[in-house]
């Protein structure tokens, strides 16, 4: 991948020798996927609440499903934003509400009880993924005293310090600067304050 990034660089630009750690890790990628999932689920809940309530035997709760759809869209937008942590934790809280709501449909007189059991299993699985990702994102982005980044292996020189030593010896002063007064002479004229 580093050789591909060198293709677009101009002749004088420093070349990428090796890349460092990615700024977007697995928790961020998963948060992005969960954000898109939230948007899709939220739109489904907003546009087709009757199909959801009919499948779970919860007829009459369409308004509640629409409200949950709006909440899901908000969580999705936050999960796709810079502040993913807030979006992920709002997803976890929303999963708790979803589980509590679907549990009410587990009553013995519900003919769609099997669908409710499947929906609860899916909700518990999604909740576990949301919880794990929220915790991983919180740890990855924490700036606490126990988590310090080390930049000891970075020098700031693209080809390393040894390759940079003596690199300015062959520097030629541009013709338009050759007649400028030497810097030492100019600094002597400026009074010290």
PDB file of C-alpha atoms in Angstrom:
ATOM      1  CA  UNK A   1       0.000   0.000   0.000  1.00  0.00           C
ATOM      2  CA  UNK A   2       2.888   2.382   0.713  1.00  0.00           C
ATOM      3  CA  UNK A   3       4.158   2.021  -2.868  1.00  0.00           C
ATOM      4  CA  UNK A   4       0.713   3.022  -4.159  1.00  0.00           C
ATOM      5  CA  UNK A   5       0.764   6.217  -2.098  1.00  0.00           C
ATOM      6  CA  UNK A   6       4.115   7.172  -3.640  1.00  0.00           C
ATOM      7  CA  UNK A   7       2.632   7.129  -7.174  1.00  0.00           C
ATOM      8  CA  UNK A   8       0.689  10.356  -6.671  1.00  0.00           C
ATOM      9  CA  UNK A   9       3.482  12.275  -4.978  1.00  0.00           C
ATOM     10  CA  UNK A  10       5.356  15.024  -6.822  1.00  0.00           C
ATOM     11  CA  UNK A  11       9.060  14.745  -7.578  1.00  0.00           C
ATOM     12  CA  UNK A  12      10.176  16.802  -4.570  1.00  0.00           C
ATOM     13  CA  UNK A  13       7.752  15.311  -2.046  1.00  0.00           C
ATOM     14  CA  UNK A  14       9.109  12.919   0.572  1.00  0.00           C
ATOM     15  CA  UNK A  15       8.375   9.272  -0.155  1.00  0.00           C
ATOM     16  CA  UNK A  16       6.515   6.977   2.225  1.00  0.00           C
ATOM     17  CA  UNK A  17       8.921   4.296   3.414  1.00  0.00           C
ATOM     18  CA  UNK A  18       6.535   2.512   5.761  1.00  0.00           C
ATOM     19  CA  UNK A  19       3.204   3.415   7.222  1.00  0.00           C
ATOM     20  CA  UNK A  20       2.412   3.664  10.895  1.00  0.00           C
ATOM     21  CA  UNK A  21      -0.556   2.277  12.769  1.00  0.00           C
ATOM     22  CA  UNK A  22      -3.969   2.968  11.271  1.00  0.00           C
ATOM     23  CA  UNK A  23      -6.019   5.622  12.938  1.00  0.00           C
ATOM     24  CA  UNK A  24      -9.184   3.629  12.239  1.00  0.00           C
ATOM     25  CA  UNK A  25      -9.061   0.256  13.885  1.00  0.00           C
ATOM     26  CA  UNK A  26     -11.524  -2.589  14.250  1.00  0.00           C
ATOM     27  CA  UNK A  27     -13.739  -0.775  16.807  1.00  0.00           C
ATOM     28  CA  UNK A  28     -14.145   2.211  14.470  1.00  0.00           C
ATOM     29  CA  UNK A  29     -14.901  -0.004  11.466  1.00  0.00           C
ATOM     30  CA  UNK A  30     -17.456  -1.952  13.483  1.00  0.00           C
ATOM     31  CA  UNK A  31     -18.993   1.302  14.767  1.00  0.00           C
ATOM     32  CA  UNK A  32     -19.339   2.447  11.178  1.00  0.00           C
ATOM     33  CA  UNK A  33     -21.109  -0.783  10.230  1.00  0.00           C
ATOM     34  CA  UNK A  34     -23.383  -0.536  13.255  1.00  0.00           C
ATOM     35  CA  UNK A  35     -24.171   3.069  12.339  1.00  0.00           C
ATOM     36  CA  UNK A  36     -25.320   2.053   8.859  1.00  0.00           C
ATOM     37  CA  UNK A  37     -27.261  -0.856  10.353  1.00  0.00           C
ATOM     38  CA  UNK A  38     -29.008   1.612  12.706  1.00  0.00           C
ATOM     39  CA  UNK A  39     -29.956   3.870   9.835  1.00  0.00           C
ATOM     40  CA  UNK A  40     -31.415   0.975   7.856  1.00  0.00           C
ATOM     41  CA  UNK A  41     -33.297  -0.457  10.820  1.00  0.00           C
ATOM     42  CA  UNK A  42     -34.561   2.984  11.828  1.00  0.00           C
ATOM     43  CA  UNK A  43     -35.889   3.672   8.339  1.00  0.00           C
ATOM     44  CA  UNK A  44     -37.603   0.279   8.324  1.00  0.00           C
ATOM     45  CA  UNK A  45     -39.214   1.012  11.695  1.00  0.00           C
ATOM     46  CA  UNK A  46     -40.361   4.431  10.487  1.00  0.00           C
ATOM     47  CA  UNK A  47     -41.711   3.288   7.127  1.00  0.00           C
ATOM     48  CA  UNK A  48     -43.095  -0.190   7.916  1.00  0.00           C
ATOM     49  CA  UNK A  49     -44.061  -0.367  11.595  1.00  0.00           C
ATOM     50  CA  UNK A  50     -47.215  -2.384  10.886  1.00  0.00           C
ATOM     51  CA  UNK A  51     -45.218  -5.258   9.320  1.00  0.00           C
ATOM     52  CA  UNK A  52     -42.951  -5.394  12.369  1.00  0.00           C
ATOM     53  CA  UNK A  53     -45.784  -5.347  14.901  1.00  0.00           C
ATOM     54  CA  UNK A  54     -47.778  -7.930  12.930  1.00  0.00           C
ATOM     55  CA  UNK A  55     -44.764 -10.277  12.759  1.00  0.00           C
ATOM     56  CA  UNK A  56     -44.339 -10.078  16.544  1.00  0.00           C
ATOM     57  CA  UNK A  57     -48.018 -10.138  17.492  1.00  0.00           C
ATOM     58  CA  UNK A  58     -47.799  -6.587  18.864  1.00  0.00           C
ATOM     59  CA  UNK A  59     -50.553  -4.918  16.821  1.00  0.00           C
ATOM     60  CA  UNK A  60     -51.438  -1.449  18.076  1.00  0.00           C
ATOM     61  CA  UNK A  61     -47.818  -0.530  18.962  1.00  0.00           C
ATOM     62  CA  UNK A  62     -47.004   1.069  15.584  1.00  0.00           C
ATOM     63  CA  UNK A  63     -46.483   4.552  17.062  1.00  0.00           C
ATOM     64  CA  UNK A  64     -43.986   3.148  19.561  1.00  0.00           C
ATOM     65  CA  UNK A  65     -42.105   1.361  16.761  1.00  0.00           C
ATOM     66  CA  UNK A  66     -41.925   4.652  14.833  1.00  0.00           C
ATOM     67  CA  UNK A  67     -40.481   6.419  17.898  1.00  0.00           C
ATOM     68  CA  UNK A  68     -37.922   3.619  18.243  1.00  0.00           C
ATOM     69  CA  UNK A  69     -37.118   4.083  14.545  1.00  0.00           C
ATOM     70  CA  UNK A  70     -36.368   7.767  15.085  1.00  0.00           C
ATOM     71  CA  UNK A  71     -34.180   6.862  18.072  1.00  0.00           C
ATOM     72  CA  UNK A  72     -32.364   4.268  15.959  1.00  0.00           C
ATOM     73  CA  UNK A  73     -31.666   6.816  13.219  1.00  0.00           C
ATOM     74  CA  UNK A  74     -30.264   9.235  15.793  1.00  0.00           C
ATOM     75  CA  UNK A  75     -28.005   6.526  17.196  1.00  0.00           C
ATOM     76  CA  UNK A  76     -26.882   5.642  13.677  1.00  0.00           C
ATOM     77  CA  UNK A  77     -25.977   9.228  12.852  1.00  0.00           C
ATOM     78  CA  UNK A  78     -24.007   9.525  16.092  1.00  0.00           C
ATOM     79  CA  UNK A  79     -22.243   6.202  15.428  1.00  0.00           C
ATOM     80  CA  UNK A  80     -21.126   7.511  12.032  1.00  0.00           C
ATOM     81  CA  UNK A  81     -19.966  10.850  13.453  1.00  0.00           C
ATOM     82  CA  UNK A  82     -16.673  11.781  15.050  1.00  0.00           C
ATOM     83  CA  UNK A  83     -18.104  11.080  18.520  1.00  0.00           C
ATOM     84  CA  UNK A  84     -18.798   7.381  17.922  1.00  0.00           C
ATOM     85  CA  UNK A  85     -18.739   6.613  21.625  1.00  0.00           C
ATOM     86  CA  UNK A  86     -21.977   8.490  22.321  1.00  0.00           C
ATOM     87  CA  UNK A  87     -23.686   6.781  19.390  1.00  0.00           C
ATOM     88  CA  UNK A  88     -22.574   3.318  20.493  1.00  0.00           C
ATOM     89  CA  UNK A  89     -23.687   3.806  24.085  1.00  0.00           C
ATOM     90  CA  UNK A  90     -27.033   5.163  22.873  1.00  0.00           C
ATOM     91  CA  UNK A  91     -27.369   1.976  20.807  1.00  0.00           C
ATOM     92  CA  UNK A  92     -26.762  -0.109  23.948  1.00  0.00           C
ATOM     93  CA  UNK A  93     -29.412   1.837  25.854  1.00  0.00           C
ATOM     94  CA  UNK A  94     -31.807   1.510  22.920  1.00  0.00           C
ATOM     95  CA  UNK A  95     -31.205  -2.242  22.810  1.00  0.00           C
ATOM     96  CA  UNK A  96     -32.300  -2.410  26.445  1.00  0.00           C
ATOM     97  CA  UNK A  97     -35.532  -0.603  25.555  1.00  0.00           C
ATOM     98  CA  UNK A  98     -36.096  -2.896  22.571  1.00  0.00           C
ATOM     99  CA  UNK A  99     -35.585  -6.019  24.690  1.00  0.00           C
ATOM    100  CA  UNK A 100     -37.970  -4.757  27.382  1.00  0.00           C
ATOM    101  CA  UNK A 101     -40.607  -3.910  24.766  1.00  0.00           C
ATOM    102  CA  UNK A 102     -40.333  -7.222  22.897  1.00  0.00           C
ATOM    103  CA  UNK A 103     -40.461  -9.139  26.205  1.00  0.00           C
ATOM    104  CA  UNK A 104     -44.032  -7.889  26.641  1.00  0.00           C
ATOM    105  CA  UNK A 105     -44.987  -9.933  23.567  1.00  0.00           C
ATOM    106  CA  UNK A 106     -43.826 -13.218  25.170  1.00  0.00           C
ATOM    107  CA  UNK A 107     -47.256 -13.737  26.727  1.00  0.00           C
ATOM    108  CA  UNK A 108     -48.808 -17.209  26.352  1.00  0.00           C
ATOM    109  CA  UNK A 109     -51.775 -16.017  24.272  1.00  0.00           C
ATOM    110  CA  UNK A 110     -49.527 -14.556  21.515  1.00  0.00           C
ATOM    111  CA  UNK A 111     -49.716 -16.750  18.371  1.00  0.00           C
ATOM    112  CA  UNK A 112     -46.424 -15.202  17.118  1.00  0.00           C
ATOM    113  CA  UNK A 113     -44.503 -16.245  20.239  1.00  0.00           C
ATOM    114  CA  UNK A 114     -41.888 -18.148  18.181  1.00  0.00           C
ATOM    115  CA  UNK A 115     -41.110 -14.980  16.217  1.00  0.00           C
ATOM    116  CA  UNK A 116     -40.708 -13.105  19.488  1.00  0.00           C
ATOM    117  CA  UNK A 117     -38.171 -15.672  20.741  1.00  0.00           C
ATOM    118  CA  UNK A 118     -36.153 -15.295  17.517  1.00  0.00           C
ATOM    119  CA  UNK A 119     -36.347 -11.500  17.765  1.00  0.00           C
ATOM    120  CA  UNK A 120     -35.134 -11.618  21.387  1.00  0.00           C
ATOM    121  CA  UNK A 121     -32.211 -13.854  20.423  1.00  0.00           C
ATOM    122  CA  UNK A 122     -31.237 -11.405  17.678  1.00  0.00           C
ATOM    123  CA  UNK A 123     -31.614  -8.451  20.041  1.00  0.00           C
ATOM    124  CA  UNK A 124     -29.391 -10.107  22.654  1.00  0.00           C
ATOM    125  CA  UNK A 125     -26.740 -10.821  20.019  1.00  0.00           C
ATOM    126  CA  UNK A 126     -26.811  -7.267  18.684  1.00  0.00           C
ATOM    127  CA  UNK A 127     -26.687  -5.927  22.251  1.00  0.00           C
ATOM    128  CA  UNK A 128     -23.563  -7.982  22.935  1.00  0.00           C
ATOM    129  CA  UNK A 129     -21.879  -6.632  19.782  1.00  0.00           C
ATOM    130  CA  UNK A 130     -22.911  -3.065  20.646  1.00  0.00           C
ATOM    131  CA  UNK A 131     -21.637  -3.400  24.210  1.00  0.00           C
ATOM    132  CA  UNK A 132     -18.300  -4.905  23.180  1.00  0.00           C
ATOM    133  CA  UNK A 133     -17.755  -2.245  20.519  1.00  0.00           C
ATOM    134  CA  UNK A 134     -18.763   0.608  22.831  1.00  0.00           C
ATOM    135  CA  UNK A 135     -16.270  -0.590  25.444  1.00  0.00           C
ATOM    136  CA  UNK A 136     -13.507  -1.121  22.870  1.00  0.00           C
ATOM    137  CA  UNK A 137     -14.069   2.327  21.362  1.00  0.00           C
ATOM    138  CA  UNK A 138     -14.041   3.939  24.806  1.00  0.00           C
ATOM    139  CA  UNK A 139     -10.728   2.247  25.656  1.00  0.00           C
ATOM    140  CA  UNK A 140      -9.153   3.066  22.288  1.00  0.00           C
ATOM    141  CA  UNK A 141     -10.023   6.743  22.497  1.00  0.00           C
ATOM    142  CA  UNK A 142      -9.379   7.299  26.187  1.00  0.00           C
ATOM    143  CA  UNK A 143      -6.769   9.886  27.050  1.00  0.00           C
ATOM    144  CA  UNK A 144      -6.385   8.815  30.662  1.00  0.00           C
ATOM    145  CA  UNK A 145      -3.165   8.841  32.641  1.00  0.00           C
ATOM    146  CA  UNK A 146      -2.633   5.128  32.124  1.00  0.00           C
ATOM    147  CA  UNK A 147      -2.731   5.358  28.330  1.00  0.00           C
ATOM    148  CA  UNK A 148       0.103   7.288  26.728  1.00  0.00           C
ATOM    149  CA  UNK A 149       1.199   7.064  23.143  1.00  0.00           C
ATOM    150  CA  UNK A 150       4.841   6.493  22.364  1.00  0.00           C
ATOM    151  CA  UNK A 151       6.465   8.250  19.428  1.00  0.00           C
ATOM    152  CA  UNK A 152      10.015   7.113  20.212  1.00  0.00           C
ATOM    153  CA  UNK A 153      10.363   5.294  16.907  1.00  0.00           C
ATOM    154  CA  UNK A 154       9.652   8.449  14.867  1.00  0.00           C
ATOM    155  CA  UNK A 155      12.407  10.868  13.852  1.00  0.00           C
ATOM    156  CA  UNK A 156      10.641  13.277  11.507  1.00  0.00           C
ATOM    157  CA  UNK A 157      13.143  12.477   8.753  1.00  0.00           C
ATOM    158  CA  UNK A 158      11.648  10.439   5.879  1.00  0.00           C
ATOM    159  CA  UNK A 159      14.862   8.512   5.154  1.00  0.00           C
ATOM    160  CA  UNK A 160      16.103   8.421   8.743  1.00  0.00           C
ATOM    161  CA  UNK A 161      18.564  10.583  10.677  1.00  0.00           C
ATOM    162  CA  UNK A 162      21.730   9.018   9.213  1.00  0.00           C
ATOM    163  CA  UNK A 163      20.626   9.624   5.614  1.00  0.00           C
ATOM    164  CA  UNK A 164      19.869  13.264   6.462  1.00  0.00           C
ATOM    165  CA  UNK A 165      23.313  14.066   7.906  1.00  0.00           C
ATOM    166  CA  UNK A 166      25.260  16.271   5.503  1.00  0.00           C
ATOM    167  CA  UNK A 167      22.368  16.511   3.043  1.00  0.00           C
ATOM    168  CA  UNK A 168      22.624  20.326   2.980  1.00  0.00           C
ATOM    169  CA  UNK A 169      26.318  20.383   1.980  1.00  0.00           C
ATOM    170  CA  UNK A 170      25.499  20.382  -1.705  1.00  0.00           C
ATOM    171  CA  UNK A 171      22.867  23.146  -1.305  1.00  0.00           C
ATOM    172  CA  UNK A 172      23.196  25.867  -3.926  1.00  0.00           C
ATOM    173  CA  UNK A 173      21.936  29.324  -3.036  1.00  0.00           C
ATOM    174  CA  UNK A 174      19.275  30.443  -5.526  1.00  0.00           C
ATOM    175  CA  UNK A 175      20.439  33.256  -7.823  1.00  0.00           C
ATOM    176  CA  UNK A 176      17.826  35.716  -6.560  1.00  0.00           C
ATOM    177  CA  UNK A 177      19.163  35.370  -2.987  1.00  0.00           C
ATOM    178  CA  UNK A 178      22.890  35.643  -3.816  1.00  0.00           C
ATOM    179  CA  UNK A 179      22.918  39.438  -3.578  1.00  0.00           C
ATOM    180  CA  UNK A 180      20.950  39.627  -0.329  1.00  0.00           C
ATOM    181  CA  UNK A 181      22.990  40.877   2.617  1.00  0.00           C
ATOM    182  CA  UNK A 182      24.356  38.072   4.788  1.00  0.00           C
ATOM    183  CA  UNK A 183      22.153  37.258   7.759  1.00  0.00           C
ATOM    184  CA  UNK A 184      24.927  37.944  10.266  1.00  0.00           C
ATOM    185  CA  UNK A 185      25.352  41.485   8.950  1.00  0.00           C
ATOM    186  CA  UNK A 186      21.638  42.186   9.179  1.00  0.00           C
ATOM    187  CA  UNK A 187      21.358  40.819  12.725  1.00  0.00           C
ATOM    188  CA  UNK A 188      24.209  43.091  13.917  1.00  0.00           C
ATOM    189  CA  UNK A 189      22.233  46.161  12.821  1.00  0.00           C
ATOM    190  CA  UNK A 190      19.110  45.186  14.826  1.00  0.00           C
ATOM    191  CA  UNK A 191      19.393  46.492  18.401  1.00  0.00           C
ATOM    192  CA  UNK A 192      18.819  43.885  21.124  1.00  0.00           C
ATOM    193  CA  UNK A 193      15.758  44.498  23.292  1.00  0.00           C
TER     194      UNK A 193
END
